Amino acid sequence: MKPAPFAYAKARTLDDAIRLLGEHKGDAKLLAGGQSLIATLNMRLSSPSLLVDINGIGLDGVSVKDGVVEIGALARHVTLERSSDIAKHAPLIALAMPHVAHPAIRNRGTIGGSLAYADPAAELPACLVALDGEVDVTGPNGKRAVKAADFFKGLFETALGAHDVLSAIRFPAAAADTRVGFAELARRHGDYALVGLAAVAKAKGKSLSDIRLVYFGVGALPVRAHKAEAALAAGAVDEAVKMLDLDPSDDLHASGTVKKHLAGVLLRRVAEQLAEPRA
Ligand SMILES: Cc1cc2nc3c(=O)[nH]c(=O)nc-3n(C[C@H](O)[C@H](O)[C@H](O)COP(=O)(O)OP(=O)(O)OC[C@H]3O[C@@H](n4cnc5c(N)ncnc54)[C@H](O)[C@@H]3O)c2cc1C
């Protein structure tokens, strides 16, 4: 299908983008990598009167300062996949990135676009929640930081208003005692996950603490498995699987029962990863 007619404007700065969104009173859409947006336009699932292209506004860097990793919203997936700073300071993102779509899509797709789109089966929203990160949301009244856990509101729904731009992402850099784990099951490598799990913990000797297990593909938004976290901290992997506090519903790809079973399989895999120091 072809999209409905729309106007196009290339923003030169972040302020320019916010102004253009404001002038079109909720009837404009930001264009980042276009990897999700263009498909929704072509299928006429959305028909904005204006596309505001933000590819020229910068905001595509990665920095690590004072123990915090900051990534500009326009950083492309491939940039993160190849970044030595991400490999060293954000190993969870490095583990997840090869699972985010296919190489051609990773060449254009951006981290800001992925988080703003908030697909419940996407890897990066779950990673950001597991990392206890936050996003900068910049709008007509300035910039505000929103914790990842408050940013994802529902199915494809976030805390972004119609005139807001997600401008950056921040989370703590991995320390010597940080352990991470990531696993997903998809029909084909690079497809959206049937079920996936992103995890972060702190290690002292053989014991783990501050465990954050965040599932994706099992609900409308990233889901933390609090009871399983507590069991895993006590070193009881079987118990953690039994305690998995998830209630996935059936979808086109699998029943809720199958998803719950797969979540347990992934938990065992990720528990093994968390038990090993990083190379
Ligand atoms: C075949 C296929 C398979 C895919 N598989 C996966 C997968 O397995 N895992 C996965 O995570 N993703 C997958 N994707 C999606 C891909 O990762 C996209 O890059 C991502 O979802 C959107 O990023 P984008 O930069 O292309 O955003 P766009 O498509 O440009 O925008 C998506 C939405 O976010 C809004 N938006 C974009 N940037 C901002 C911003 N900075 N602030 C506010 N709003 C913004 C747009 O207005 C639009 O509504 C797949 C895509 C395709 C086409």
XYZ file of C-alpha atoms and ligand atoms in Angstrom:
332
model
C 0.000 0.000 0.000
C 0.959 3.645 -0.362
C 0.849 6.144 2.495
C -1.725 8.939 2.675
C -0.253 12.264 1.464
C 1.910 14.111 4.008
C 4.154 17.166 4.133
C 7.831 16.819 5.070
C 10.104 19.139 7.038
C 13.713 18.556 7.992
C 14.416 19.902 11.488
C 17.841 21.511 11.923
C 17.868 21.490 15.731
C 16.008 19.884 18.617
C 14.162 23.195 19.242
C 13.214 23.317 15.574
C 11.696 19.818 15.822
C 9.683 20.745 18.918
C 8.451 23.937 17.238
C 7.335 22.025 14.129
C 5.484 19.461 16.281
C 3.785 22.319 18.156
C 2.686 24.069 14.965
C 0.919 20.919 13.798
C -1.004 20.374 17.015
C -0.600 16.631 17.423
C -0.937 15.898 13.702
C 2.821 15.593 13.040
C 5.145 12.600 13.544
C 8.885 12.486 14.064
C 10.868 10.519 11.505
C 14.017 8.906 12.946
C 15.215 5.687 11.277
C 11.796 5.176 9.682
C 12.030 1.405 10.219
C 8.726 1.206 12.070
C 7.112 4.497 11.087
C 7.268 4.013 7.322
C 5.587 0.608 7.631
C 2.749 2.104 9.704
C 2.317 4.889 7.113
C 2.300 2.415 4.227
C -0.317 0.303 5.993
C -2.255 3.499 6.790
C -2.204 2.686 10.468
C -1.233 6.327 10.890
C -1.655 9.306 8.567
C 0.061 12.407 9.979
C -0.161 15.630 7.954
C 3.575 16.307 8.525
C 6.697 14.214 8.999
C 9.414 16.001 10.973
C 12.738 14.462 9.985
C 15.111 14.599 12.974
C 18.074 12.944 11.267
C 19.903 16.279 10.988
C 19.691 17.392 14.625
C 22.779 15.549 15.938
C 22.105 13.680 19.212
C 23.769 10.518 17.986
C 26.781 10.227 20.295
C 27.752 7.787 23.037
C 29.534 9.118 26.123
C 30.676 7.608 29.405
C 31.260 10.063 32.242
C 31.296 9.689 36.030
C 30.010 6.127 35.834
C 27.062 7.001 33.591
C 26.522 5.970 29.965
C 24.612 8.519 27.885
C 23.396 7.742 24.374
C 21.852 10.282 22.026
C 18.403 9.306 20.777
C 19.537 9.311 17.144
C 22.325 6.770 17.710
C 21.700 4.004 15.202
C 21.571 0.380 16.296
C 24.658 -0.406 14.207
C 26.633 2.333 15.974
C 25.869 0.772 19.344
C 26.576 -2.710 18.014
C 30.085 -1.623 16.934
C 30.925 0.766 19.784
C 33.823 -0.235 22.046
C 32.374 2.012 24.781
C 29.102 0.069 24.637
C 30.947 -3.266 24.684
C 32.906 -2.205 27.774
C 30.463 -0.060 29.736
C 27.077 -1.352 28.560
C 27.534 -5.118 28.050
C 23.788 -5.768 28.301
C 23.137 -3.518 25.286
C 26.024 -5.212 23.467
C 24.487 -8.647 24.125
C 21.025 -7.514 23.024
C 21.952 -5.597 19.900
C 22.512 -8.523 17.487
C 18.943 -9.648 18.315
C 17.420 -6.282 17.324
C 16.025 -6.908 13.851
C 18.274 -7.631 10.866
C 21.459 -5.822 9.704
C 19.712 -3.629 7.099
C 17.244 -2.432 9.744
C 19.997 -1.900 12.306
C 21.766 0.375 9.797
C 18.881 2.872 9.975
C 16.941 2.182 13.194
C 17.719 4.389 16.204
C 17.635 3.709 19.929
C 15.302 6.688 20.459
C 12.913 5.396 17.800
C 12.888 1.928 19.308
C 12.131 3.233 22.818
C 9.529 5.735 21.583
C 7.775 3.074 19.498
C 7.660 0.823 22.594
C 6.922 -2.474 20.891
C 6.294 -4.919 23.750
C 8.409 -7.589 22.008
C 11.393 -5.248 21.470
C 14.713 -5.767 23.215
C 15.811 -2.223 24.083
C 12.868 -1.159 26.287
C 13.441 -4.229 28.492
C 17.200 -3.547 28.600
C 16.616 0.040 29.715
C 14.304 -1.103 32.532
C 16.801 -3.817 33.561
C 19.554 -1.183 33.656
C 17.340 1.065 35.810
C 17.923 3.777 33.224
C 16.111 6.944 32.313
C 15.290 8.950 29.211
C 15.394 12.682 28.576
C 12.136 13.948 27.178
C 12.427 17.412 25.668
C 9.314 19.419 24.891
C 7.936 22.958 24.708
C 8.500 23.409 28.470
C 12.088 22.159 28.474
C 13.707 18.860 29.387
C 12.636 16.310 31.971
C 14.200 12.991 32.949
C 11.775 10.049 33.119
C 12.730 6.761 34.774
C 12.451 3.803 32.388
C 9.939 2.120 34.707
C 7.641 5.176 34.353
C 8.290 5.758 30.658
C 6.544 2.647 29.294
C 2.843 3.100 29.954
C 1.066 0.407 27.944
C 0.912 -1.275 24.549
C 2.924 1.009 22.193
C 2.293 3.772 24.732
C 4.884 5.928 26.519
C 5.137 9.066 28.647
C 5.951 11.101 25.496
C 3.457 13.864 24.714
C 2.524 14.878 21.152
C 5.056 17.751 21.192
C 7.897 15.878 22.923
C 11.141 14.463 21.555
C 12.993 11.667 23.317
C 16.438 13.249 23.239
C 18.792 10.964 25.227
C 19.077 7.765 27.243
C 21.133 7.313 30.417
C 21.977 4.415 32.702
C 24.756 3.394 35.133
C 27.929 2.116 33.470
C 28.816 -1.492 34.287
C 31.180 -1.790 37.271
C 33.613 -4.599 38.133
C 30.879 -6.391 40.115
C 28.142 -5.985 37.466
C 26.812 -9.153 35.834
C 24.463 -9.139 32.856
C 22.449 -11.768 31.040
C 20.335 -11.746 27.899
C 18.424 -14.434 26.033
C 15.459 -14.567 23.694
C 13.512 -17.017 21.604
C 12.336 -15.868 18.182
C 11.095 -17.840 15.181
C 14.089 -16.569 13.193
C 17.181 -14.816 14.529
C 16.514 -11.071 14.198
C 12.733 -11.336 14.356
C 10.860 -9.820 17.258
C 11.027 -12.117 20.293
C 8.363 -14.638 21.197
C 9.751 -14.207 24.704
C 12.957 -12.537 25.866
C 14.774 -11.729 29.097
C 17.250 -8.957 29.972
C 18.972 -9.165 33.358
C 21.386 -7.203 35.512
C 22.833 -8.112 38.920
C 25.700 -7.378 41.269
C 28.054 -10.218 42.209
C 30.042 -10.820 45.383
C 31.882 -14.114 45.181
C 29.221 -16.638 44.206
C 26.283 -14.644 45.496
C 24.152 -12.249 43.483
C 22.236 -9.228 44.696
C 20.254 -6.321 43.202
C 18.931 -8.693 40.530
C 16.627 -7.189 37.915
C 14.938 -9.706 35.594
C 12.955 -7.942 32.870
C 10.941 -9.966 30.367
C 9.684 -8.791 26.990
C 7.097 -10.336 24.661
C 5.016 -11.426 27.662
C 2.782 -8.410 28.205
C 1.955 -4.900 27.050
C 5.244 -3.520 28.353
C 8.529 -4.767 29.858
C 7.674 -6.943 32.881
C 9.878 -7.329 35.982
C 9.732 -10.739 37.657
C 10.143 -9.661 41.291
C 9.462 -13.015 42.984
C 11.856 -14.858 40.681
C 14.505 -12.187 41.401
C 14.239 -12.883 45.132
C 14.527 -16.650 44.629
C 17.527 -16.247 42.338
C 19.257 -14.007 44.884
C 18.894 -16.921 47.325
C 20.686 -19.113 44.766
C 17.595 -21.235 44.021
C 17.262 -21.421 40.226
C 14.555 -24.149 40.246
C 12.611 -22.171 42.812
C 13.028 -18.995 40.720
C 11.510 -20.769 37.714
C 8.606 -22.007 39.873
C 8.096 -18.536 41.327
C 8.052 -16.786 37.931
C 5.459 -14.073 38.488
C 4.351 -13.656 34.885
C 0.930 -14.081 33.342
C 1.445 -13.816 29.578
C -1.661 -13.804 27.455
C -2.072 -15.723 24.197
C -1.034 -13.920 21.031
C -0.743 -14.741 17.322
C 2.597 -16.454 17.872
C 2.135 -18.581 21.005
C -0.263 -19.317 23.838
C 0.291 -17.807 27.266
C 1.114 -21.280 28.608
C 3.855 -21.792 26.016
C 5.260 -18.321 26.723
C 5.364 -19.023 30.460
C 7.234 -22.256 29.806
C 9.705 -20.468 27.503
C 10.201 -17.761 30.153
C 11.389 -20.495 32.532
C 13.774 -21.882 29.902
C 15.229 -18.407 29.385
C 15.559 -17.867 33.120
C 17.771 -20.962 33.421
C 19.974 -19.729 30.537
C 20.276 -16.232 31.968
C 20.987 -17.566 35.476
C 24.016 -19.381 34.000
C 25.217 -16.164 32.369
C 24.801 -14.221 35.629
C 26.834 -16.840 37.481
C 29.870 -16.229 35.243
C 32.161 -13.186 35.497
C 32.380 -11.235 32.261
C 35.322 -12.109 30.012
C 11.248 -6.311 9.521
C 11.525 -5.586 10.828
C 11.934 -6.331 11.919
C 12.194 -5.687 13.127
N 12.592 -6.440 14.191
C 12.848 -5.822 15.366
C 13.291 -6.578 16.501
O 13.467 -7.784 16.450
N 13.504 -5.897 17.657
C 13.330 -4.539 17.748
O 13.533 -3.975 18.825
N 12.958 -3.812 16.691
C 12.721 -4.413 15.507
N 12.333 -3.657 14.441
C 12.166 -2.198 14.609
C 13.485 -1.440 14.513
O 14.313 -1.720 15.638
C 13.230 0.065 14.466
O 14.446 0.663 14.254
C 12.632 0.705 15.694
O 11.462 0.097 16.136
C 12.209 2.137 15.403
O 13.305 2.916 15.294
P 13.420 4.008 14.152
O 14.575 4.842 14.529
O 13.421 3.363 12.827
O 12.084 4.880 14.407
P 10.974 5.393 13.382
O 10.407 4.256 12.616
O 11.457 6.561 12.628
O 9.895 5.901 14.463
C 9.123 5.007 15.223
C 8.155 5.822 16.098
O 8.873 6.509 17.119
C 8.714 7.921 16.983
N 10.043 8.490 17.279
C 11.198 8.178 16.645
N 12.227 8.809 17.230
C 11.697 9.540 18.241
C 12.265 10.400 19.222
N 13.586 10.633 19.295
N 11.424 10.987 20.104
C 10.101 10.734 20.062
N 9.508 9.932 19.171
C 10.305 9.336 18.265
C 8.242 8.148 15.569
O 7.498 9.337 15.442
C 7.407 6.903 15.329
O 6.135 7.059 15.912
C 12.062 -4.267 13.230
C 11.672 -3.521 12.117
C 11.403 -4.173 10.924
C 10.989 -3.337 9.729
